mmCIF file of C-alpha atoms and ligand atoms in Angstrom:
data_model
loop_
_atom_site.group_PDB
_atom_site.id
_atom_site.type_symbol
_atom_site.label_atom_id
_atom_site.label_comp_id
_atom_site.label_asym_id
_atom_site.label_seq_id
_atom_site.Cartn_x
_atom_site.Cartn_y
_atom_site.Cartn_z
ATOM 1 C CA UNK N 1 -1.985 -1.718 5.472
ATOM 2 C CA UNK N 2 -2.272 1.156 7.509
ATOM 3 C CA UNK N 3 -0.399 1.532 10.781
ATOM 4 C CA UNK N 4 -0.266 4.899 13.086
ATOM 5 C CA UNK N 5 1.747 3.987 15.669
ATOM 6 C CA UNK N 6 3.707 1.187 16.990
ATOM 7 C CA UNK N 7 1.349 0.491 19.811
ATOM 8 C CA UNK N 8 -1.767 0.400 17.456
ATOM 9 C CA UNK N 9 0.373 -1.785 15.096
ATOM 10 C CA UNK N 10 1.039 -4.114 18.778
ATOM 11 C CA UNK N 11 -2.913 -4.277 19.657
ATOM 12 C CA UNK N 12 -3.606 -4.792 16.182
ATOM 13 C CA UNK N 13 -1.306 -8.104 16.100
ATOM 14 C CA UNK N 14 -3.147 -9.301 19.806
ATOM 15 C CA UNK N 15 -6.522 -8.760 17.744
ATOM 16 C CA UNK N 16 -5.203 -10.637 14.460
ATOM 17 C CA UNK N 17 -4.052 -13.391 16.749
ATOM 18 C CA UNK N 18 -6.943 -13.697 18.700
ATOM 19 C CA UNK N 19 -9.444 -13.553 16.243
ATOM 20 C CA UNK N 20 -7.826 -15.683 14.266
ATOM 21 C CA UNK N 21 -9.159 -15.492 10.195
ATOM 22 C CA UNK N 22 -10.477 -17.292 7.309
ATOM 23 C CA UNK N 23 -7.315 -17.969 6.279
ATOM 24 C CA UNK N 24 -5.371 -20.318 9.090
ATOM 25 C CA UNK N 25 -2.008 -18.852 7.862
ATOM 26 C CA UNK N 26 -2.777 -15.749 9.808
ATOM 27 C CA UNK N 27 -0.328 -15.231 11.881
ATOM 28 C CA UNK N 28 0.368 -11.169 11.634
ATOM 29 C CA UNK N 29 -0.645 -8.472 11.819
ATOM 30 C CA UNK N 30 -0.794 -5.267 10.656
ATOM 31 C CA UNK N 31 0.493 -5.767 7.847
ATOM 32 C CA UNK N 32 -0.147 -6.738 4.722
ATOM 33 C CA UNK N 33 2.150 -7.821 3.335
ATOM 34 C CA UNK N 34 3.943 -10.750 4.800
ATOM 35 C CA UNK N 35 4.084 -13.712 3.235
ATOM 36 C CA UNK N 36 3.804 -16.739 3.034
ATOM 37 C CA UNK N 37 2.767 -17.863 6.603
ATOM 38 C CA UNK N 38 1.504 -13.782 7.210
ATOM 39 C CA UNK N 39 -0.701 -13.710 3.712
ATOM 40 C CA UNK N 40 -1.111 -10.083 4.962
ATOM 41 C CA UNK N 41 -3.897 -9.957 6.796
ATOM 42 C CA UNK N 42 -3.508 -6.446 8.339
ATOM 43 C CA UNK N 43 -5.555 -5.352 11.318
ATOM 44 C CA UNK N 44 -6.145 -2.623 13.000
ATOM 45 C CA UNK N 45 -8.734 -2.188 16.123
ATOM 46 C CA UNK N 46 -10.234 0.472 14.993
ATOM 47 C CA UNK N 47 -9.411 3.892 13.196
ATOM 48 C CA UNK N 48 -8.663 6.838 14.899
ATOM 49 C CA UNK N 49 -5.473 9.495 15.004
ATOM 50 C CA UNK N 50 -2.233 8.124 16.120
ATOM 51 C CA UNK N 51 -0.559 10.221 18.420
ATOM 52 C CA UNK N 52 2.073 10.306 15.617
ATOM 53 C CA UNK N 53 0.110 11.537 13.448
ATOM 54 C CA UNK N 54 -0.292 15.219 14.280
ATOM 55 C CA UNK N 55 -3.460 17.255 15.581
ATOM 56 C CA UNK N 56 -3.673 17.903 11.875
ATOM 57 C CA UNK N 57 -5.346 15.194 10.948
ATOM 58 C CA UNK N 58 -6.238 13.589 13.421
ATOM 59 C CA UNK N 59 -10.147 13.573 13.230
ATOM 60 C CA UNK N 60 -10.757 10.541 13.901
ATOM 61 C CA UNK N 61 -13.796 9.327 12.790
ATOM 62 C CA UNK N 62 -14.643 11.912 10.646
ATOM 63 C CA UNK N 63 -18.029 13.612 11.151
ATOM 64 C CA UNK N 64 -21.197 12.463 10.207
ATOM 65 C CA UNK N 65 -20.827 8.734 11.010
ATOM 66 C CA UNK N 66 -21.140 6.951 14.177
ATOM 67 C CA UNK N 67 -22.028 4.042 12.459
ATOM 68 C CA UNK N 68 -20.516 2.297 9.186
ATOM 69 C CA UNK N 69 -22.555 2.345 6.406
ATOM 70 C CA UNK N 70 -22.224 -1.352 5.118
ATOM 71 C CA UNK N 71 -22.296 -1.735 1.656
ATOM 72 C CA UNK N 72 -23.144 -5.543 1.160
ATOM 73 C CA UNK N 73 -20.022 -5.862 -0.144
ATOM 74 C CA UNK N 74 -17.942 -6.676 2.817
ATOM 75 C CA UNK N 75 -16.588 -3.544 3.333
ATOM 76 C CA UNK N 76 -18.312 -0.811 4.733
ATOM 77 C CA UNK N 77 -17.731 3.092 4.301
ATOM 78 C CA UNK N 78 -16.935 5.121 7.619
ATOM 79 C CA UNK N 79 -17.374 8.711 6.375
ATOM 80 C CA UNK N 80 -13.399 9.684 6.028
ATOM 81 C CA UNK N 81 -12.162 11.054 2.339
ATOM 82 C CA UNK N 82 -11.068 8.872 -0.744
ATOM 83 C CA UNK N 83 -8.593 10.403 -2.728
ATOM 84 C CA UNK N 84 -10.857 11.429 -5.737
ATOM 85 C CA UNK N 85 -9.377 12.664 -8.909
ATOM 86 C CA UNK N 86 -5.802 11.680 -10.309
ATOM 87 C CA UNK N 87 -4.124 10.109 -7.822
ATOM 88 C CA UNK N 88 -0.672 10.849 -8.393
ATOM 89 C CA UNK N 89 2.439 8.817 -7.644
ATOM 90 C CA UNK N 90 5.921 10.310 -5.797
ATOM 91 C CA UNK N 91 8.739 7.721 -5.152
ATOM 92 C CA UNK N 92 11.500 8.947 -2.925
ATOM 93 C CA UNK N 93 14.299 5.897 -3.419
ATOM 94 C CA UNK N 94 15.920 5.531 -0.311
ATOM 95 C CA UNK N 95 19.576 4.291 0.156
ATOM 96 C CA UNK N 96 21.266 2.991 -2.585
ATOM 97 C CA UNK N 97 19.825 1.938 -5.644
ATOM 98 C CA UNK N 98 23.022 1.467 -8.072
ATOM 99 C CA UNK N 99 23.174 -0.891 -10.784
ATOM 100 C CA UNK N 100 19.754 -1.990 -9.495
ATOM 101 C CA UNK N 101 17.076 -1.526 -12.322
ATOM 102 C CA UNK N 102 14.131 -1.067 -9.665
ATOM 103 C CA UNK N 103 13.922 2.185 -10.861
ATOM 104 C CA UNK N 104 12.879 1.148 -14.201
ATOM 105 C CA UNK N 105 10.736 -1.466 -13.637
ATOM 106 C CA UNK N 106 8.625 0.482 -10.708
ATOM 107 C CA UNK N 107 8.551 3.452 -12.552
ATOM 108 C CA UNK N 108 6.845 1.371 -15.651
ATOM 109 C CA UNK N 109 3.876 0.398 -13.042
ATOM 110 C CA UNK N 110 3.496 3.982 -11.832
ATOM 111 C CA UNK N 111 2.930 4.860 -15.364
ATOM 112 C CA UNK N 112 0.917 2.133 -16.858
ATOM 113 C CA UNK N 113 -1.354 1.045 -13.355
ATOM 114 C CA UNK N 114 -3.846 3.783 -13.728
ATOM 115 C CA UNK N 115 -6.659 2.883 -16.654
ATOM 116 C CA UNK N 116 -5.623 -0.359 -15.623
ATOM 117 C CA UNK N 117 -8.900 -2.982 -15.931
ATOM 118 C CA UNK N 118 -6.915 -3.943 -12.596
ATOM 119 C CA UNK N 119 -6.975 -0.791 -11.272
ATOM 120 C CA UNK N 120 -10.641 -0.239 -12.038
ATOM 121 C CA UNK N 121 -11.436 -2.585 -8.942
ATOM 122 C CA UNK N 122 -11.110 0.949 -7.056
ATOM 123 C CA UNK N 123 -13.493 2.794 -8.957
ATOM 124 C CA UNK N 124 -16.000 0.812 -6.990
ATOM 125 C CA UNK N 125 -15.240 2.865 -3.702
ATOM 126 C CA UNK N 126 -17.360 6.154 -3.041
ATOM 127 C CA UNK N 127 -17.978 8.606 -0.424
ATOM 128 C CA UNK N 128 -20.700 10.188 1.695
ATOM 129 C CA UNK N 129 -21.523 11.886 -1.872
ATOM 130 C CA UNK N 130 -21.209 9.011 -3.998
ATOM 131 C CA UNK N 131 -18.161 10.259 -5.544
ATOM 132 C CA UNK N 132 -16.221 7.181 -7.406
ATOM 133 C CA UNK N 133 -12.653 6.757 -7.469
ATOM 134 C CA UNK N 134 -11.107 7.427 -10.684
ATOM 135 C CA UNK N 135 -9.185 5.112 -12.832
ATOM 136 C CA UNK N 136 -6.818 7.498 -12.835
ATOM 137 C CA UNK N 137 -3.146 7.725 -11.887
ATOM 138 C CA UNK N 138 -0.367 9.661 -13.047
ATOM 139 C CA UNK N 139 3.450 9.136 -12.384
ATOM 140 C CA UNK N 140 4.474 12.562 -11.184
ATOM 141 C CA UNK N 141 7.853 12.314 -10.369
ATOM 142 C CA UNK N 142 10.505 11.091 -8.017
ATOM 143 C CA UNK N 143 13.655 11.640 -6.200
ATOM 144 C CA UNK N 144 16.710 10.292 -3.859
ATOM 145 C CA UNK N 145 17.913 10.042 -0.217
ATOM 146 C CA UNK N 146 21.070 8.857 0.295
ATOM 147 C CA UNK N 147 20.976 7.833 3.996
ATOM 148 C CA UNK N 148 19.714 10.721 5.483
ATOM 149 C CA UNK N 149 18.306 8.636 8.501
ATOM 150 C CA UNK N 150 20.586 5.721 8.160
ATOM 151 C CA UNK N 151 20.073 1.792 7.617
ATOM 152 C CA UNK N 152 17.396 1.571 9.971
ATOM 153 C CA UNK N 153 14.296 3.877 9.946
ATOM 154 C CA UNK N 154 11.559 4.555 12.479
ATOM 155 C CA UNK N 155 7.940 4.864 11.458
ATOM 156 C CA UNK N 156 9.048 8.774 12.343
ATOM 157 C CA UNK N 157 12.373 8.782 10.217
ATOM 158 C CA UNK N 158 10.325 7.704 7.153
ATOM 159 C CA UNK N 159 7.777 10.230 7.485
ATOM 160 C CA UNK N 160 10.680 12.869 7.959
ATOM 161 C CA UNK N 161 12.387 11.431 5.097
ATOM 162 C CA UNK N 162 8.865 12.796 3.027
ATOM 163 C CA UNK N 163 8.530 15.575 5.079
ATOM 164 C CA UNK N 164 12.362 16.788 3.974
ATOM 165 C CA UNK N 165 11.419 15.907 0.120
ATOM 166 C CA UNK N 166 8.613 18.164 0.461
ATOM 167 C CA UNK N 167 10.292 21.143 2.601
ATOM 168 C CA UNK N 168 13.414 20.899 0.344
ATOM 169 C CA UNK N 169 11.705 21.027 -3.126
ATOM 170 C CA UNK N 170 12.598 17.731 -4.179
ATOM 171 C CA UNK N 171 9.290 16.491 -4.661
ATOM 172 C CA UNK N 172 5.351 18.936 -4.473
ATOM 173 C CA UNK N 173 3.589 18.986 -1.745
ATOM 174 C CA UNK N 174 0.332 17.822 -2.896
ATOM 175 C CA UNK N 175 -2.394 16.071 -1.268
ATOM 176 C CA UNK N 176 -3.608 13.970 -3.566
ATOM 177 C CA UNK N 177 -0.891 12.121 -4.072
ATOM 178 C CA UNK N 178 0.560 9.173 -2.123
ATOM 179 C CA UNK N 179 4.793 9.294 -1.550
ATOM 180 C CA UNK N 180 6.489 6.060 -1.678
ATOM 181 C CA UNK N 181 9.522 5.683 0.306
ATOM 182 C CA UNK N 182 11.269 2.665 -1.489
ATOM 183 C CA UNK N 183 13.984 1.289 0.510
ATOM 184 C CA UNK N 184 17.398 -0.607 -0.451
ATOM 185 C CA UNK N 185 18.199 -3.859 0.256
ATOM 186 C CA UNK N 186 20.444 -2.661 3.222
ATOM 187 C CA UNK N 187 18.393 -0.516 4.874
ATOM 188 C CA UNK N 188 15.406 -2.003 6.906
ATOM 189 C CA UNK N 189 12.352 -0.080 8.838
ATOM 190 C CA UNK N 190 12.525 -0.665 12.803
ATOM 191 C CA UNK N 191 8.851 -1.074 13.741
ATOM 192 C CA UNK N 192 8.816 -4.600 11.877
ATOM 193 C CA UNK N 193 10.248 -4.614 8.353
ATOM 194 C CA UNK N 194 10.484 -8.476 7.032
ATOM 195 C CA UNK N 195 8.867 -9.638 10.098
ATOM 196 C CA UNK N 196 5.464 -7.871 10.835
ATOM 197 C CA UNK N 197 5.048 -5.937 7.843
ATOM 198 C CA UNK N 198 6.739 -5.786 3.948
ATOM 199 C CA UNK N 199 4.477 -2.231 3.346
ATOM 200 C CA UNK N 200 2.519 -0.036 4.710
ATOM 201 C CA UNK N 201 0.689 3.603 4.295
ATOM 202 C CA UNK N 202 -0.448 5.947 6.205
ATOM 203 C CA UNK N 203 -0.620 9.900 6.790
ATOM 204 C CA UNK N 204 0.290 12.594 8.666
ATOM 205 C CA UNK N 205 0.559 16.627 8.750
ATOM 206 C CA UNK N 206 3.776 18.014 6.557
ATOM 207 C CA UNK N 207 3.686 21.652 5.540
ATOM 208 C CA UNK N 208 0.382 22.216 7.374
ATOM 209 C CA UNK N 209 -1.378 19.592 5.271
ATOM 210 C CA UNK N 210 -2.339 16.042 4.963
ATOM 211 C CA UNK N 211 0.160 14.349 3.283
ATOM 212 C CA UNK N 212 -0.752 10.476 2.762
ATOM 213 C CA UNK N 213 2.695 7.837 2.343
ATOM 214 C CA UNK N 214 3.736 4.546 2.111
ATOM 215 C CA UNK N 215 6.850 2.676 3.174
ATOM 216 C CA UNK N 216 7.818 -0.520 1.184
ATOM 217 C CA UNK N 217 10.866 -1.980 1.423
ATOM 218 C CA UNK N 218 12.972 -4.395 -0.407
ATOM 219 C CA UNK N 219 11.959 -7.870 -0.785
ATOM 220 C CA UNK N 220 15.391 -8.990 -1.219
ATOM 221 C CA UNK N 221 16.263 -8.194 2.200
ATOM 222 C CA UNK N 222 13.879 -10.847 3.294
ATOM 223 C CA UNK N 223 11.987 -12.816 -0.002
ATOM 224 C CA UNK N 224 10.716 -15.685 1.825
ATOM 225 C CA UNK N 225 8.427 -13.165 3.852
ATOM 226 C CA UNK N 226 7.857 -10.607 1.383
ATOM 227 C CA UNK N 227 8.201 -11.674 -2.044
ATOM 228 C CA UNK N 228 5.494 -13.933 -3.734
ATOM 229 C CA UNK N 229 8.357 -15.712 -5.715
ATOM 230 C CA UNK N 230 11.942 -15.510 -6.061
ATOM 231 C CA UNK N 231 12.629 -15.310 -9.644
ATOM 232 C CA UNK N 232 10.345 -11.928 -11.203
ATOM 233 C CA UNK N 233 9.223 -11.513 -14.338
ATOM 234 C CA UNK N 234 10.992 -8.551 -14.783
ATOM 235 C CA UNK N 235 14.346 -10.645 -13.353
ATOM 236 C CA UNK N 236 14.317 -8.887 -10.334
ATOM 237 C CA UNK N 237 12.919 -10.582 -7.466
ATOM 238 C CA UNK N 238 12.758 -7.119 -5.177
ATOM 239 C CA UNK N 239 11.752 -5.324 -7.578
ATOM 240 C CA UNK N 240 9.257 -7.560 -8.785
ATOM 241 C CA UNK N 241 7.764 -7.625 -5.208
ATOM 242 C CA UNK N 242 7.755 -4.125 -4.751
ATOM 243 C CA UNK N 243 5.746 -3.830 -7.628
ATOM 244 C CA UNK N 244 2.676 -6.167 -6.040
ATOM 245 C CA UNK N 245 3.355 -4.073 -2.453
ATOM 246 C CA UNK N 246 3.403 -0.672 -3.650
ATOM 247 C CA UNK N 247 -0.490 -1.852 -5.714
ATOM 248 C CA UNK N 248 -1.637 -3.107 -2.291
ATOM 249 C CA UNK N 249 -0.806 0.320 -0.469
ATOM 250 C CA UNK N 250 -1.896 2.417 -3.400
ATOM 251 C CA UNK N 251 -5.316 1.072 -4.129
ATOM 252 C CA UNK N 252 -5.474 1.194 0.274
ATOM 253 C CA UNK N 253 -4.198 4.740 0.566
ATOM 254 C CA UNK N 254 -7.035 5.900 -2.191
ATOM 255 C CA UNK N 255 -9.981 4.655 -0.543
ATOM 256 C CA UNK N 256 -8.566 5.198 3.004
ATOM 257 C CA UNK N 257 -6.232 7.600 3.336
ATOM 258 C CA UNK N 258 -6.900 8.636 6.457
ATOM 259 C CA UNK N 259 -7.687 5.383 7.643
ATOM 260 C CA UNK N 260 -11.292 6.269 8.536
ATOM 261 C CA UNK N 261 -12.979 5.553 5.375
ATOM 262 C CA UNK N 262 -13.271 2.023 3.475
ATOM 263 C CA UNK N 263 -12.180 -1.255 5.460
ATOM 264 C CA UNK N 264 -14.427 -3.974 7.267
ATOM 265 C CA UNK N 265 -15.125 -5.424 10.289
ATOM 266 C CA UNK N 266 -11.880 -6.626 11.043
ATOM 267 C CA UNK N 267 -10.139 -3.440 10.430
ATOM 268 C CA UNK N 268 -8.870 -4.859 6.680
ATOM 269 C CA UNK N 269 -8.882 -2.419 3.965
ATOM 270 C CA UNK N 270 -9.431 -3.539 0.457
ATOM 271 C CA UNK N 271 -6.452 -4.970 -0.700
ATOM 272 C CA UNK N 272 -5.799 -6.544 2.986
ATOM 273 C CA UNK N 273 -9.042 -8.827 2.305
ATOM 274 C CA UNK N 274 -6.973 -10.230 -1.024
ATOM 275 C CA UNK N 275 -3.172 -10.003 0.147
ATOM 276 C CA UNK N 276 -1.363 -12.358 -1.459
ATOM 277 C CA UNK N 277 -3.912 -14.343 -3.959
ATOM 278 C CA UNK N 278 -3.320 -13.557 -7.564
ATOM 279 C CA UNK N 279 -5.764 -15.571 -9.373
ATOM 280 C CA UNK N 280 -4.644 -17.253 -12.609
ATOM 281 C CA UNK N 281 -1.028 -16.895 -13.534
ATOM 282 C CA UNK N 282 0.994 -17.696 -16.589
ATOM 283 C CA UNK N 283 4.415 -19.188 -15.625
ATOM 284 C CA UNK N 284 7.117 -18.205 -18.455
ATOM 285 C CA UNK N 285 10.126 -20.903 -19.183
ATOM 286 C CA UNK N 286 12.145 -18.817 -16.553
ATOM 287 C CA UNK N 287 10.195 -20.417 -14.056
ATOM 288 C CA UNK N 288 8.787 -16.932 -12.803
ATOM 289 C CA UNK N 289 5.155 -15.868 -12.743
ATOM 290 C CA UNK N 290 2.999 -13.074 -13.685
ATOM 291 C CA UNK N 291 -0.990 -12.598 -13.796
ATOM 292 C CA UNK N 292 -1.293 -9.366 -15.442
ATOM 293 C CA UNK N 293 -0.142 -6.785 -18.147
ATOM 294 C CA UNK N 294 0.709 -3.382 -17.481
ATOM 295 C CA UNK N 295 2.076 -1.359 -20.148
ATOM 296 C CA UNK N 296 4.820 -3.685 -21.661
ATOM 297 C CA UNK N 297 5.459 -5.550 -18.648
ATOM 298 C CA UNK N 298 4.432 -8.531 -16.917
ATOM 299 C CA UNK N 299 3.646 -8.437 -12.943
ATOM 300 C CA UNK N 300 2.687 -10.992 -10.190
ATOM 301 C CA UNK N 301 0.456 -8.249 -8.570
ATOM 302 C CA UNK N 302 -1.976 -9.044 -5.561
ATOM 303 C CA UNK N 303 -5.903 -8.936 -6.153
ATOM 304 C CA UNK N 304 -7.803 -6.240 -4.877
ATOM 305 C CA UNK N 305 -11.385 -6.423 -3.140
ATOM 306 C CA UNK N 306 -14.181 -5.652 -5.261
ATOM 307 C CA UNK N 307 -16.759 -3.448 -3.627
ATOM 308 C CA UNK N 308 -20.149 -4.264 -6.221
ATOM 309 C CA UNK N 309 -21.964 -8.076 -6.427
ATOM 310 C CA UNK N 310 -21.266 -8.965 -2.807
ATOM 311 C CA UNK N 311 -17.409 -7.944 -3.140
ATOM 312 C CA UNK N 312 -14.656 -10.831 -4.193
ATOM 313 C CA UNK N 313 -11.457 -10.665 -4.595
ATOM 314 C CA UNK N 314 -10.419 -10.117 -8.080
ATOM 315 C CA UNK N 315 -7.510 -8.760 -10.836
ATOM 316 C CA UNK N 316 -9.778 -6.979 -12.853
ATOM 317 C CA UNK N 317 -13.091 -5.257 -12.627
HETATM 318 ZN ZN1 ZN W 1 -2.735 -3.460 3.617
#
């Protein structure tokens, strides 16, 4: 999901509400990635800046559209940039992550989701030039904040908490990447963490440029909202959920980073219009579940929206 500010994410949840969905769970909003009763439908009226978001990006609608160009896939195109290229992959592990093999586990996806028959689904997004995504992602490093901002983070403390890995070094500053701010199980984000929202990306001007990041927390802080199961296949239930999160934001932050390229008629980007289905699973004697391989590990990952054949919902493409 995408939000920009907390009054977009508000309106959004009136329109979500109102409109009601295909799926009667509906009951939030913005986000993505609540579950169960929230399935994550995300909505958003319609794309535009977010007074947030700094003059910097804030184009809007970018030029040259007016009007969608529907794709007969469910999912139309509204003229803003993909993320073309190797998208790479910053975490930025927030609070504290002792003892807690998270890092391992998440670190395995980074490095194994790109060239991914899953990840492929994205490949089928293009711009005004017909330039594809790639099926390309590369792990590109990481790093820690102990607290800088607290236990409880606004939407603006999280994008300082990227803005201060950037400025300090810790991490590039590179736009074609997306930053992950991975949260603890004690720390929790303000504008609706566990409640309205598990994840969600967006962007916004950091060293002059258009940096595009994502917020996910920790599932344990809240697993009957935003974990698909409590027992992992890795054996760790938050991490485990992370893992189908952080997929959801990536493949959303590649084909609309700026919000003003790839989502439909409802304001649902790609993996919004499959949150929470996972198509055929294996269940392994620990009782946990998983419907894909990436690298040596199992996940329970989210399908993504395929944009060819009159677009489904799929786990591999
Ligand atoms: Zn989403």
């Amino acid at each position: 999901m995408h939000r920009v500010t907390q009054a977009t994410l508000a309106i959004a949840c009136l329109t979500a509400l109102c409109a009601g969905s295909a799926n009667s769970s509906v009951v939030r909003a913005n986000d993505d990635e609540l579950v169960p009763s929230g399935k994550g439908w995300g909505e958003r009226p319609a794309p535009g800046p977010g007074p947030g978001q700094g003059a910097g990006q804030g184009k809007g609608d970018a030029p040259g559209q007016g009007k969608p160009k529907p794709s007969g896939n469910g999912i139309s195109y509204h003229g803003g940039k993909l993320i073309l290229g190797t998208t790479k992959i910053y975490y930025i592990w927030y609070g504290n992550w002792a003892g807690n093999d998270a890092p391992t586990i998440l670190t395995d996806l980074a490095q194994n989701i790109g060239n991914s028959a899953y990840y492929n689904i994205n490949t089928t997004y293009y711009d005004g030039s017909n330039n594809h995504v790639a099926n390309s992602v590369a792990y590109a490093g990481s790093t820690t904040d102990a607290y800088s901002r607290g236990t409880s983070l606004s939407d603006s403390a999280i994008q300082g908490v990227v803005s201060d890995a950037i400025s300090q070094g810790r991490v590039p500053k590179d736009t074609n990447a997306v930053y992950f701010v991975l949260t603890s199980k004690d720390v929790t984000a303000s504008s609706g963490f566990c409640t309205q929202y598990c994840g969600w990306h967006t962007h916004g001007t950091i060293g002059g440029l258009d940096i595009k990041y994502s917020f996910v927390g920790n599932p344990d802080r809240c697993p009957s909202a935003c974990a698909a199961q409590t027992i992992g296949p890795n054996n760790n239930a938050g991490a485990d959920g992370m893992a189908s999160i952080i997929a959801h934001e990536l493949e959303e932050a590649v084909t609309d980073p700026d919000l003003n390229a790839w989502y439909d008629t409802r304001g649902q980007e790609n993996a919004d219009k499959c949150a929470w289905t996972f198509g055929s699973t294996t269940t392994w004697p620990s009782g946990a579940k998983s419907n894909m391989k990436l690298g040596n590990r199992n996940f329970l990952i989210q399908q993504n929206w395929v944009n060819a054949n009159g677009g489904y919902c799929a786990k591999a493409y």
